């Protein structure tokens, strides 16, 4: 099973989202196959580090100052269940990091929070999900409005095939947030400054966004997201495709942004979670195992699985 | 021996060679253990080697000989003709030669057959017979020689497999190179005849002339002897019909591709795709028939009902039907490029709160644009080169007009018309068809090369 | 702290318009697909409704008095004399007797044209078969002339003014009389499938064109399949990377796939007929031209099929000590074969429907005989359709549509086989 897991981590370098969804479904499959194998091979080879029962989430999943919350969250891809009964709160202006081995459902859960899973026909989400007390899956909630309020930054920088300026202006133009050209100019400038990209690109605003370096592209995507002035920003492994220097810049940016926005970040790097987040959630095979203050998770985890993961026994 | 008989005998010889070679290899080898010999290659490779050595040269000679046989024999016959025939003009001489060949082949003399012609026919027949005999002898001699030489090479350490594989590889290279030969053949055939055409009609008259009337006089002294070969009306006619076709095919094809790849569920797709495939598979002659017999009268009647007077063969009818014919082409090309746009790009837009159509219009289409442009260029090349629909529905009138309700003619229509009538090979009329063919080939070649390049660059971008 | 998101109202205000635009966009998509549907439907219904009457043909029953003396033969005449006699006279006399009093020259001719010209040949064949019939009176069913046939199928409206009708009033009377005597009958049109082309619609059939198509396809298949597959194998498995010659080949193949078909016709005319002296109008030259035309399709499809065989297969074979050629022909090509065959069938279907290049190489000539070999002059199905579509007679329009139906049936079967093949052997690696 350990080798199976390292195999799936190879698939970490997923090139685009569609593939990654397939992979996730495939991972689910391989896991369920693995489960069958496991029972048959029980006597020969029991993996004690990995096969520990999960009975609900341990730690402190709930907070007082709630921004977003999920109760009894299940997610299905067709017949396969990807997320099992997740209950968690995301506090106002905090950075919540989600960690766990590949295929554990953390990205899937992130996409629940702004209804990105709606774009996948076979995906079904149940449970109660709230943003500021409003049910985000209710009829009254418009996904367009929701996604303006809950922005998202993706694993691979995905600037649009437009100029830097148009990339940042995209959301504002879409939603009709600005009236005049000069307002738009201001917005673009403000967003780029906040994303720490202004100095680098201010003379090249009309060059294509795809021409920037990876780290710059990712900051452009962040600028694009904050131009709509969302309340929550979801980040799906935002630095996994970047070099360490670019990663450091993005991490600094995240901490800076947390003063104004609530941030949920999925990351593969435990160090990154430790560096930037206030709280850390550990996912395992679609279940939420433990949520605690980041310091506590990394120094004194409550659950044995969390401990095994952060000490590198698997993953 | 006729050719197919030679072929069958040759085949038998090759099989014989194979068996000989295989048997000999086993004979010269020593058995190491049961069924394994100290041969470099398996025994059947020695058999193949001999069959190939015998077959390739003899088949090649057979092919070339048969290909050039008739023209060589004919020219030999012609050169032995009496001097009074030699002195005739080129056209008349070829007429006489044709007569002689017919005479020889049918074996029936008629009133026209004079003594020298009969002699020539006999001469022709004897030459043909000699050629056939010689061919048979040479081919079989080569095959047998190949077998004999091959057998001497069969030794345990001889690398028969490598020999065979080398030959197989060269045969494959030959097959792949046929593509180059074809292009070469096209260029040479249209260029050669076109150059002859431009000797009698100046290049500029052809390219910039606005009057097309290829009726040339049979005799020098006839009135209106030269005909006019200004191809501008053909170019504009082709452009007009292609433009109509593209205005129909591009938006509809593109929207079809978008709907099928971005919106449609499995059920819709499983119906729509076969329908498009059927549309793509219907022969153009059927579209032409439909255009001429159903669409054109419909347009004429509708036009008259609203006070217009479309001609019975309008550019519109041909253009509309051609447009529908190209829809599946555009949609499948666009489908390919649209699905090549990474999902991450769409997700980025949805993540900003864009609706599906906003994402498609503002992100997917701009991202796919180079590929779509490439596809449209290919579609344009297809429309320009399409023949049957315009032949059957557009007509022959070389009008210089931009009115889609009038009859126009196109390059392809004129090529067909000029080459399907009865006329001699060297008249400017026939040659004009090749000049038009040269133009057609050049234009479509440019469009194809550009679009293939654009599409390839586009794919590399997202790979 | 206010929980209201500051852009909520602005975004809400625009939502209605944006969703309307979304709806409109989707509608355009559906409409586009619907247009293709509609066109296909109209086309097929149109062809079918025009073509299905051609599968029936009207026959006329005549009681012919086989009086040998009229045409100068007797029971004892030699077969050659029997063959040369003009049996038309017997039929003419029969008709005269049935409809006495026709004096007008024009009407006399019209009377003769109640039955097809082929009636005389039918009669001849029957007499030669059995000369003892001479001297007796026999009933025979003959092909009716196309005008009568068209009228019988209800395509001539008898309520129209006489001047607008192909069948005039006096002819109507004859037909009514024949009908009253049960001498007109519609039967399945076997002639359509057993005869070659003819100037007379009622005698015209598609057998010549079908055989011509078959022979042409055989030539095309025999050449393009091996050449195309070998070329694809070379390009996919053996060709060196970044080799100039290989690049040129690839560019050429891709370009040839998009060259207008008529240009291939010019090539065939100039090179195969003009230079190599291949006989005009023959399936051989048609097959050669179509080979060059379908090669790119087959090569491209075969390459895709070969590419889809996973490298692990090659590595396994090579690892066991097989040579590159053995690996390719023993393992890769058999696994790619379903894909290659599918591509080949689709290429053949394209070639079967191709018309334009064949016009250039003389397959457009009127050929009444069924071709016997690949060197005989012949025509092919699509060209036959083109030729018939040019004829003004209603009966030919009908036959054109029927020929189209036959051609489309063949194409559907070929594509169906290709789909089945793809489904049956589809393999996910």
PDB file of C-alpha atoms in Angstrom, chain B residues 137-358:
ATOM      1  CA  UNK B 137      12.597 -13.514 -71.348  1.00  0.00           C
ATOM      2  CA  UNK B 138      14.263 -10.690 -69.447  1.00  0.00           C
ATOM      3  CA  UNK B 139      11.887 -10.913 -66.488  1.00  0.00           C
ATOM      4  CA  UNK B 140      12.256 -14.645 -66.054  1.00  0.00           C
ATOM      5  CA  UNK B 141      16.000 -14.519 -66.624  1.00  0.00           C
ATOM      6  CA  UNK B 142      16.312 -11.919 -63.886  1.00  0.00           C
ATOM      7  CA  UNK B 143      14.211 -13.953 -61.493  1.00  0.00           C
ATOM      8  CA  UNK B 144      16.164 -17.141 -62.081  1.00  0.00           C
ATOM      9  CA  UNK B 145      19.448 -15.266 -61.840  1.00  0.00           C
ATOM     10  CA  UNK B 146      18.308 -13.835 -58.514  1.00  0.00           C
ATOM     11  CA  UNK B 147      17.533 -17.304 -57.195  1.00  0.00           C
ATOM     12  CA  UNK B 148      20.852 -18.738 -58.336  1.00  0.00           C
ATOM     13  CA  UNK B 149      22.928 -15.913 -56.893  1.00  0.00           C
ATOM     14  CA  UNK B 150      20.895 -15.967 -53.705  1.00  0.00           C
ATOM     15  CA  UNK B 151      21.426 -19.688 -53.199  1.00  0.00           C
ATOM     16  CA  UNK B 152      25.191 -19.231 -53.343  1.00  0.00           C
ATOM     17  CA  UNK B 153      24.950 -16.815 -50.447  1.00  0.00           C
ATOM     18  CA  UNK B 154      23.119 -19.204 -48.142  1.00  0.00           C
ATOM     19  CA  UNK B 155      25.669 -20.038 -45.441  1.00  0.00           C
ATOM     20  CA  UNK B 156      25.205 -20.447 -41.701  1.00  0.00           C
ATOM     21  CA  UNK B 157      26.993 -17.199 -40.885  1.00  0.00           C
ATOM     22  CA  UNK B 158      25.187 -15.173 -43.565  1.00  0.00           C
ATOM     23  CA  UNK B 159      22.908 -12.536 -42.001  1.00  0.00           C
ATOM     24  CA  UNK B 160      19.762 -13.254 -43.948  1.00  0.00           C
ATOM     25  CA  UNK B 161      17.432 -11.546 -41.482  1.00  0.00           C
ATOM     26  CA  UNK B 162      19.374  -8.321 -41.633  1.00  0.00           C
ATOM     27  CA  UNK B 163      19.317  -8.501 -45.417  1.00  0.00           C
ATOM     28  CA  UNK B 164      15.570  -9.042 -45.502  1.00  0.00           C
ATOM     29  CA  UNK B 165      14.950  -6.313 -42.950  1.00  0.00           C
ATOM     30  CA  UNK B 166      17.089  -3.875 -44.880  1.00  0.00           C
ATOM     31  CA  UNK B 167      15.031  -4.545 -48.002  1.00  0.00           C
ATOM     32  CA  UNK B 168      11.755  -4.264 -46.056  1.00  0.00           C
ATOM     33  CA  UNK B 169      12.919  -0.937 -44.715  1.00  0.00           C
ATOM     34  CA  UNK B 170      13.701   0.360 -48.187  1.00  0.00           C
ATOM     35  CA  UNK B 171      10.336  -0.819 -49.468  1.00  0.00           C
ATOM     36  CA  UNK B 172       8.690   1.104 -46.643  1.00  0.00           C
ATOM     37  CA  UNK B 173      10.699   4.217 -47.420  1.00  0.00           C
ATOM     38  CA  UNK B 174       9.587   3.820 -51.020  1.00  0.00           C
ATOM     39  CA  UNK B 175       5.939   3.644 -49.980  1.00  0.00           C
ATOM     40  CA  UNK B 176       6.263   6.700 -47.783  1.00  0.00           C
ATOM     41  CA  UNK B 177       7.970   8.594 -50.563  1.00  0.00           C
ATOM     42  CA  UNK B 178       4.994   8.118 -52.864  1.00  0.00           C
ATOM     43  CA  UNK B 179       3.535  11.176 -51.161  1.00  0.00           C
ATOM     44  CA  UNK B 180       6.444  13.235 -52.462  1.00  0.00           C
ATOM     45  CA  UNK B 181       6.184  11.644 -55.889  1.00  0.00           C
ATOM     46  CA  UNK B 182       2.488  12.536 -55.989  1.00  0.00           C
ATOM     47  CA  UNK B 183       3.104  16.172 -55.165  1.00  0.00           C
ATOM     48  CA  UNK B 184       5.934  16.194 -57.673  1.00  0.00           C
ATOM     49  CA  UNK B 185       3.674  14.633 -60.285  1.00  0.00           C
ATOM     50  CA  UNK B 186       0.933  17.169 -59.657  1.00  0.00           C
ATOM     51  CA  UNK B 187       3.326  20.098 -59.881  1.00  0.00           C
ATOM     52  CA  UNK B 188       5.007  18.791 -63.013  1.00  0.00           C
ATOM     53  CA  UNK B 189       1.820  17.905 -64.835  1.00  0.00           C
ATOM     54  CA  UNK B 190       0.043  21.191 -64.211  1.00  0.00           C
ATOM     55  CA  UNK B 191       3.181  23.284 -64.617  1.00  0.00           C
ATOM     56  CA  UNK B 192       4.264  21.709 -67.870  1.00  0.00           C
ATOM     57  CA  UNK B 193       0.900  22.120 -69.572  1.00  0.00           C
ATOM     58  CA  UNK B 194       0.429  25.589 -68.099  1.00  0.00           C
ATOM     59  CA  UNK B 195       3.734  26.781 -69.509  1.00  0.00           C
ATOM     60  CA  UNK B 196       2.574  25.646 -72.938  1.00  0.00           C
ATOM     61  CA  UNK B 197      -0.654  27.521 -72.381  1.00  0.00           C
ATOM     62  CA  UNK B 198       1.162  30.706 -71.430  1.00  0.00           C
ATOM     63  CA  UNK B 199       3.080  30.495 -74.681  1.00  0.00           C
ATOM     64  CA  UNK B 200      -0.139  31.184 -76.576  1.00  0.00           C
ATOM     65  CA  UNK B 201      -1.969  33.278 -73.998  1.00  0.00           C
ATOM     66  CA  UNK B 202       0.070  35.875 -72.086  1.00  0.00           C
ATOM     67  CA  UNK B 203       0.243  35.302 -68.345  1.00  0.00           C
ATOM     68  CA  UNK B 204      -1.085  38.774 -67.533  1.00  0.00           C
ATOM     69  CA  UNK B 205      -4.066  38.351 -69.867  1.00  0.00           C
ATOM     70  CA  UNK B 206      -4.930  35.176 -68.029  1.00  0.00           C
ATOM     71  CA  UNK B 207      -4.483  36.563 -64.548  1.00  0.00           C
ATOM     72  CA  UNK B 208      -6.001  40.011 -65.045  1.00  0.00           C
ATOM     73  CA  UNK B 209      -8.354  39.571 -67.986  1.00  0.00           C
ATOM     74  CA  UNK B 210     -12.008  40.116 -67.199  1.00  0.00           C
ATOM     75  CA  UNK B 211     -13.472  38.216 -70.096  1.00  0.00           C
ATOM     76  CA  UNK B 212     -13.666  34.433 -70.185  1.00  0.00           C
ATOM     77  CA  UNK B 213     -14.800  32.726 -73.333  1.00  0.00           C
ATOM     78  CA  UNK B 214     -12.636  29.748 -74.153  1.00  0.00           C
ATOM     79  CA  UNK B 215     -14.239  28.980 -77.531  1.00  0.00           C
ATOM     80  CA  UNK B 216     -11.309  28.718 -79.913  1.00  0.00           C
ATOM     81  CA  UNK B 217     -11.599  28.212 -83.594  1.00  0.00           C
ATOM     82  CA  UNK B 218     -10.816  24.818 -85.030  1.00  0.00           C
ATOM     83  CA  UNK B 219      -9.386  26.373 -88.194  1.00  0.00           C
ATOM     84  CA  UNK B 220      -7.006  29.305 -88.356  1.00  0.00           C
ATOM     85  CA  UNK B 221      -9.189  31.369 -90.661  1.00  0.00           C
ATOM     86  CA  UNK B 222     -12.367  31.132 -88.608  1.00  0.00           C
ATOM     87  CA  UNK B 223     -13.893  34.283 -87.175  1.00  0.00           C
ATOM     88  CA  UNK B 224     -13.284  34.950 -83.494  1.00  0.00           C
ATOM     89  CA  UNK B 225     -10.338  32.660 -83.699  1.00  0.00           C
ATOM     90  CA  UNK B 226      -8.554  33.226 -80.452  1.00  0.00           C
ATOM     91  CA  UNK B 227     -11.089  33.009 -77.639  1.00  0.00           C
ATOM     92  CA  UNK B 228     -10.455  34.926 -74.475  1.00  0.00           C
ATOM     93  CA  UNK B 229      -8.918  33.562 -71.347  1.00  0.00           C
ATOM     94  CA  UNK B 230      -9.329  36.236 -68.694  1.00  0.00           C
ATOM     95  CA  UNK B 231      -9.741  34.332 -65.494  1.00  0.00           C
ATOM     96  CA  UNK B 232     -10.947  37.162 -63.225  1.00  0.00           C
ATOM     97  CA  UNK B 233     -14.644  36.200 -63.545  1.00  0.00           C
ATOM     98  CA  UNK B 234     -13.732  32.667 -62.511  1.00  0.00           C
ATOM     99  CA  UNK B 235     -11.762  33.902 -59.522  1.00  0.00           C
ATOM    100  CA  UNK B 236     -14.578  36.170 -58.370  1.00  0.00           C
ATOM    101  CA  UNK B 237     -17.149  33.439 -58.965  1.00  0.00           C
ATOM    102  CA  UNK B 238     -15.110  30.994 -56.907  1.00  0.00           C
ATOM    103  CA  UNK B 239     -14.663  33.579 -54.182  1.00  0.00           C
ATOM    104  CA  UNK B 240     -18.358  34.469 -54.147  1.00  0.00           C
ATOM    105  CA  UNK B 241     -19.512  30.886 -53.782  1.00  0.00           C
ATOM    106  CA  UNK B 242     -16.809  30.062 -51.230  1.00  0.00           C
ATOM    107  CA  UNK B 243     -17.709  33.166 -49.245  1.00  0.00           C
ATOM    108  CA  UNK B 244     -21.374  32.171 -49.145  1.00  0.00           C
ATOM    109  CA  UNK B 245     -20.393  28.653 -48.124  1.00  0.00           C
ATOM    110  CA  UNK B 246     -18.112  29.887 -45.362  1.00  0.00           C
ATOM    111  CA  UNK B 247     -20.623  32.382 -43.981  1.00  0.00           C
ATOM    112  CA  UNK B 248     -22.920  29.435 -43.483  1.00  0.00           C
ATOM    113  CA  UNK B 249     -20.436  26.781 -42.443  1.00  0.00           C
ATOM    114  CA  UNK B 250     -18.197  28.716 -40.054  1.00  0.00           C
ATOM    115  CA  UNK B 251     -20.771  30.056 -37.562  1.00  0.00           C
ATOM    116  CA  UNK B 252     -22.950  26.966 -37.669  1.00  0.00           C
ATOM    117  CA  UNK B 253     -20.022  24.568 -37.532  1.00  0.00           C
ATOM    118  CA  UNK B 254     -18.387  26.501 -34.726  1.00  0.00           C
ATOM    119  CA  UNK B 255     -21.551  26.759 -32.657  1.00  0.00           C
ATOM    120  CA  UNK B 256     -22.192  23.061 -33.223  1.00  0.00           C
ATOM    121  CA  UNK B 257     -18.720  22.213 -31.985  1.00  0.00           C
ATOM    122  CA  UNK B 258     -19.123  24.498 -28.969  1.00  0.00           C
ATOM    123  CA  UNK B 259     -22.483  23.084 -28.043  1.00  0.00           C
ATOM    124  CA  UNK B 260     -21.361  19.497 -28.463  1.00  0.00           C
ATOM    125  CA  UNK B 261     -18.134  19.871 -26.538  1.00  0.00           C
ATOM    126  CA  UNK B 262     -19.266  22.243 -23.777  1.00  0.00           C
ATOM    127  CA  UNK B 263     -22.988  21.776 -23.230  1.00  0.00           C
ATOM    128  CA  UNK B 264     -24.402  18.625 -24.742  1.00  0.00           C
ATOM    129  CA  UNK B 265     -24.970  15.552 -22.627  1.00  0.00           C
ATOM    130  CA  UNK B 266     -24.081  12.079 -23.781  1.00  0.00           C
ATOM    131  CA  UNK B 267     -27.515  11.504 -25.332  1.00  0.00           C
ATOM    132  CA  UNK B 268     -27.415  14.586 -27.552  1.00  0.00           C
ATOM    133  CA  UNK B 269     -23.857  13.853 -28.536  1.00  0.00           C
ATOM    134  CA  UNK B 270     -24.651  10.266 -29.453  1.00  0.00           C
ATOM    135  CA  UNK B 271     -27.272  11.499 -31.909  1.00  0.00           C
ATOM    136  CA  UNK B 272     -25.620  14.627 -33.245  1.00  0.00           C
ATOM    137  CA  UNK B 273     -22.215  13.121 -33.953  1.00  0.00           C
ATOM    138  CA  UNK B 274     -23.529  10.395 -36.287  1.00  0.00           C
ATOM    139  CA  UNK B 275     -25.728  12.948 -38.064  1.00  0.00           C
ATOM    140  CA  UNK B 276     -22.678  15.086 -38.718  1.00  0.00           C
ATOM    141  CA  UNK B 277     -20.745  12.030 -39.829  1.00  0.00           C
ATOM    142  CA  UNK B 278     -23.485  11.161 -42.292  1.00  0.00           C
ATOM    143  CA  UNK B 279     -23.472  14.716 -43.614  1.00  0.00           C
ATOM    144  CA  UNK B 280     -19.713  14.466 -44.021  1.00  0.00           C
ATOM    145  CA  UNK B 281     -19.960  11.102 -45.732  1.00  0.00           C
ATOM    146  CA  UNK B 282     -22.550  11.983 -48.363  1.00  0.00           C
ATOM    147  CA  UNK B 283     -20.826  12.134 -51.742  1.00  0.00           C
ATOM    148  CA  UNK B 284     -20.580  15.608 -53.218  1.00  0.00           C
ATOM    149  CA  UNK B 285     -22.390  14.506 -56.342  1.00  0.00           C
ATOM    150  CA  UNK B 286     -25.460  13.912 -54.166  1.00  0.00           C
ATOM    151  CA  UNK B 287     -25.183  17.414 -52.734  1.00  0.00           C
ATOM    152  CA  UNK B 288     -24.849  18.705 -56.271  1.00  0.00           C
ATOM    153  CA  UNK B 289     -27.968  16.878 -57.384  1.00  0.00           C
ATOM    154  CA  UNK B 290     -29.868  18.236 -54.403  1.00  0.00           C
ATOM    155  CA  UNK B 291     -28.604  21.765 -55.039  1.00  0.00           C
ATOM    156  CA  UNK B 292     -29.535  21.699 -58.693  1.00  0.00           C
ATOM    157  CA  UNK B 293     -32.912  19.984 -58.424  1.00  0.00           C
ATOM    158  CA  UNK B 294     -34.275  21.148 -55.105  1.00  0.00           C
ATOM    159  CA  UNK B 295     -32.442  24.118 -53.630  1.00  0.00           C
ATOM    160  CA  UNK B 296     -32.014  26.138 -56.831  1.00  0.00           C
ATOM    161  CA  UNK B 297     -35.715  25.958 -57.836  1.00  0.00           C
ATOM    162  CA  UNK B 298     -36.666  26.738 -54.245  1.00  0.00           C
ATOM    163  CA  UNK B 299     -34.485  29.840 -54.239  1.00  0.00           C
ATOM    164  CA  UNK B 300     -35.820  30.909 -57.612  1.00  0.00           C
ATOM    165  CA  UNK B 301     -39.431  30.566 -56.512  1.00  0.00           C
ATOM    166  CA  UNK B 302     -38.849  32.261 -53.187  1.00  0.00           C
ATOM    167  CA  UNK B 303     -36.934  35.034 -54.893  1.00  0.00           C
ATOM    168  CA  UNK B 304     -39.710  35.605 -57.392  1.00  0.00           C
ATOM    169  CA  UNK B 305     -42.301  35.582 -54.653  1.00  0.00           C
ATOM    170  CA  UNK B 306     -40.571  38.507 -52.975  1.00  0.00           C
ATOM    171  CA  UNK B 307     -39.977  40.353 -56.224  1.00  0.00           C
ATOM    172  CA  UNK B 308     -36.394  39.399 -56.989  1.00  0.00           C
ATOM    173  CA  UNK B 309     -35.331  37.589 -60.102  1.00  0.00           C
ATOM    174  CA  UNK B 310     -32.728  34.994 -59.293  1.00  0.00           C
ATOM    175  CA  UNK B 311     -31.335  33.156 -62.266  1.00  0.00           C
ATOM    176  CA  UNK B 312     -32.083  29.451 -62.382  1.00  0.00           C
ATOM    177  CA  UNK B 313     -28.509  28.575 -61.560  1.00  0.00           C
ATOM    178  CA  UNK B 314     -27.622  30.983 -58.786  1.00  0.00           C
ATOM    179  CA  UNK B 315     -24.411  31.277 -56.825  1.00  0.00           C
ATOM    180  CA  UNK B 316     -26.581  31.219 -53.721  1.00  0.00           C
ATOM    181  CA  UNK B 317     -27.895  27.682 -54.276  1.00  0.00           C
ATOM    182  CA  UNK B 318     -24.439  26.242 -54.808  1.00  0.00           C
ATOM    183  CA  UNK B 319     -22.996  28.276 -51.938  1.00  0.00           C
ATOM    184  CA  UNK B 320     -25.670  27.298 -49.430  1.00  0.00           C
ATOM    185  CA  UNK B 321     -25.420  23.603 -50.182  1.00  0.00           C
ATOM    186  CA  UNK B 322     -21.639  23.743 -50.159  1.00  0.00           C
ATOM    187  CA  UNK B 323     -21.856  25.513 -46.796  1.00  0.00           C
ATOM    188  CA  UNK B 324     -23.904  22.691 -45.333  1.00  0.00           C
ATOM    189  CA  UNK B 325     -21.459  20.197 -46.773  1.00  0.00           C
ATOM    190  CA  UNK B 326     -18.583  21.932 -44.963  1.00  0.00           C
ATOM    191  CA  UNK B 327     -20.382  22.226 -41.591  1.00  0.00           C
ATOM    192  CA  UNK B 328     -19.188  18.815 -40.307  1.00  0.00           C
ATOM    193  CA  UNK B 329     -15.673  19.621 -41.460  1.00  0.00           C
ATOM    194  CA  UNK B 330     -15.575  22.922 -39.557  1.00  0.00           C
ATOM    195  CA  UNK B 331     -17.257  21.445 -36.517  1.00  0.00           C
ATOM    196  CA  UNK B 332     -14.931  18.474 -36.187  1.00  0.00           C
ATOM    197  CA  UNK B 333     -11.836  20.648 -36.619  1.00  0.00           C
ATOM    198  CA  UNK B 334     -13.169  23.181 -34.090  1.00  0.00           C
ATOM    199  CA  UNK B 335     -14.165  20.412 -31.725  1.00  0.00           C
ATOM    200  CA  UNK B 336     -10.568  19.205 -31.711  1.00  0.00           C
ATOM    201  CA  UNK B 337      -9.091  22.609 -30.981  1.00  0.00           C
ATOM    202  CA  UNK B 338     -11.719  23.520 -28.389  1.00  0.00           C
ATOM    203  CA  UNK B 339     -11.134  20.345 -26.423  1.00  0.00           C
ATOM    204  CA  UNK B 340      -7.414  21.052 -26.558  1.00  0.00           C
ATOM    205  CA  UNK B 341      -7.971  24.182 -24.440  1.00  0.00           C
ATOM    206  CA  UNK B 342      -6.930  23.141 -20.933  1.00  0.00           C
ATOM    207  CA  UNK B 343      -9.739  22.711 -18.437  1.00  0.00           C
ATOM    208  CA  UNK B 344      -7.676  24.791 -16.001  1.00  0.00           C
ATOM    209  CA  UNK B 345      -8.375  27.834 -18.128  1.00  0.00           C
ATOM    210  CA  UNK B 346     -12.109  27.251 -17.955  1.00  0.00           C
ATOM    211  CA  UNK B 347     -11.897  26.630 -14.214  1.00  0.00           C
ATOM    212  CA  UNK B 348     -10.081  29.907 -13.771  1.00  0.00           C
ATOM    213  CA  UNK B 349     -12.950  31.712 -15.417  1.00  0.00           C
ATOM    214  CA  UNK B 350     -15.679  29.807 -13.565  1.00  0.00           C
ATOM    215  CA  UNK B 351     -13.784  30.482 -10.355  1.00  0.00           C
ATOM    216  CA  UNK B 352     -14.157  34.197 -11.048  1.00  0.00           C
ATOM    217  CA  UNK B 353     -17.906  33.802 -11.292  1.00  0.00           C
ATOM    218  CA  UNK B 354     -18.240  33.764 -15.080  1.00  0.00           C
ATOM    219  CA  UNK B 355     -21.170  31.947 -16.635  1.00  0.00           C
ATOM    220  CA  UNK B 356     -20.549  29.177 -19.112  1.00  0.00           C
ATOM    221  CA  UNK B 357     -21.166  31.287 -22.195  1.00  0.00           C
ATOM    222  CA  UNK B 358     -19.004  34.093 -20.820  1.00  0.00           C
TER     223      UNK B 358
END
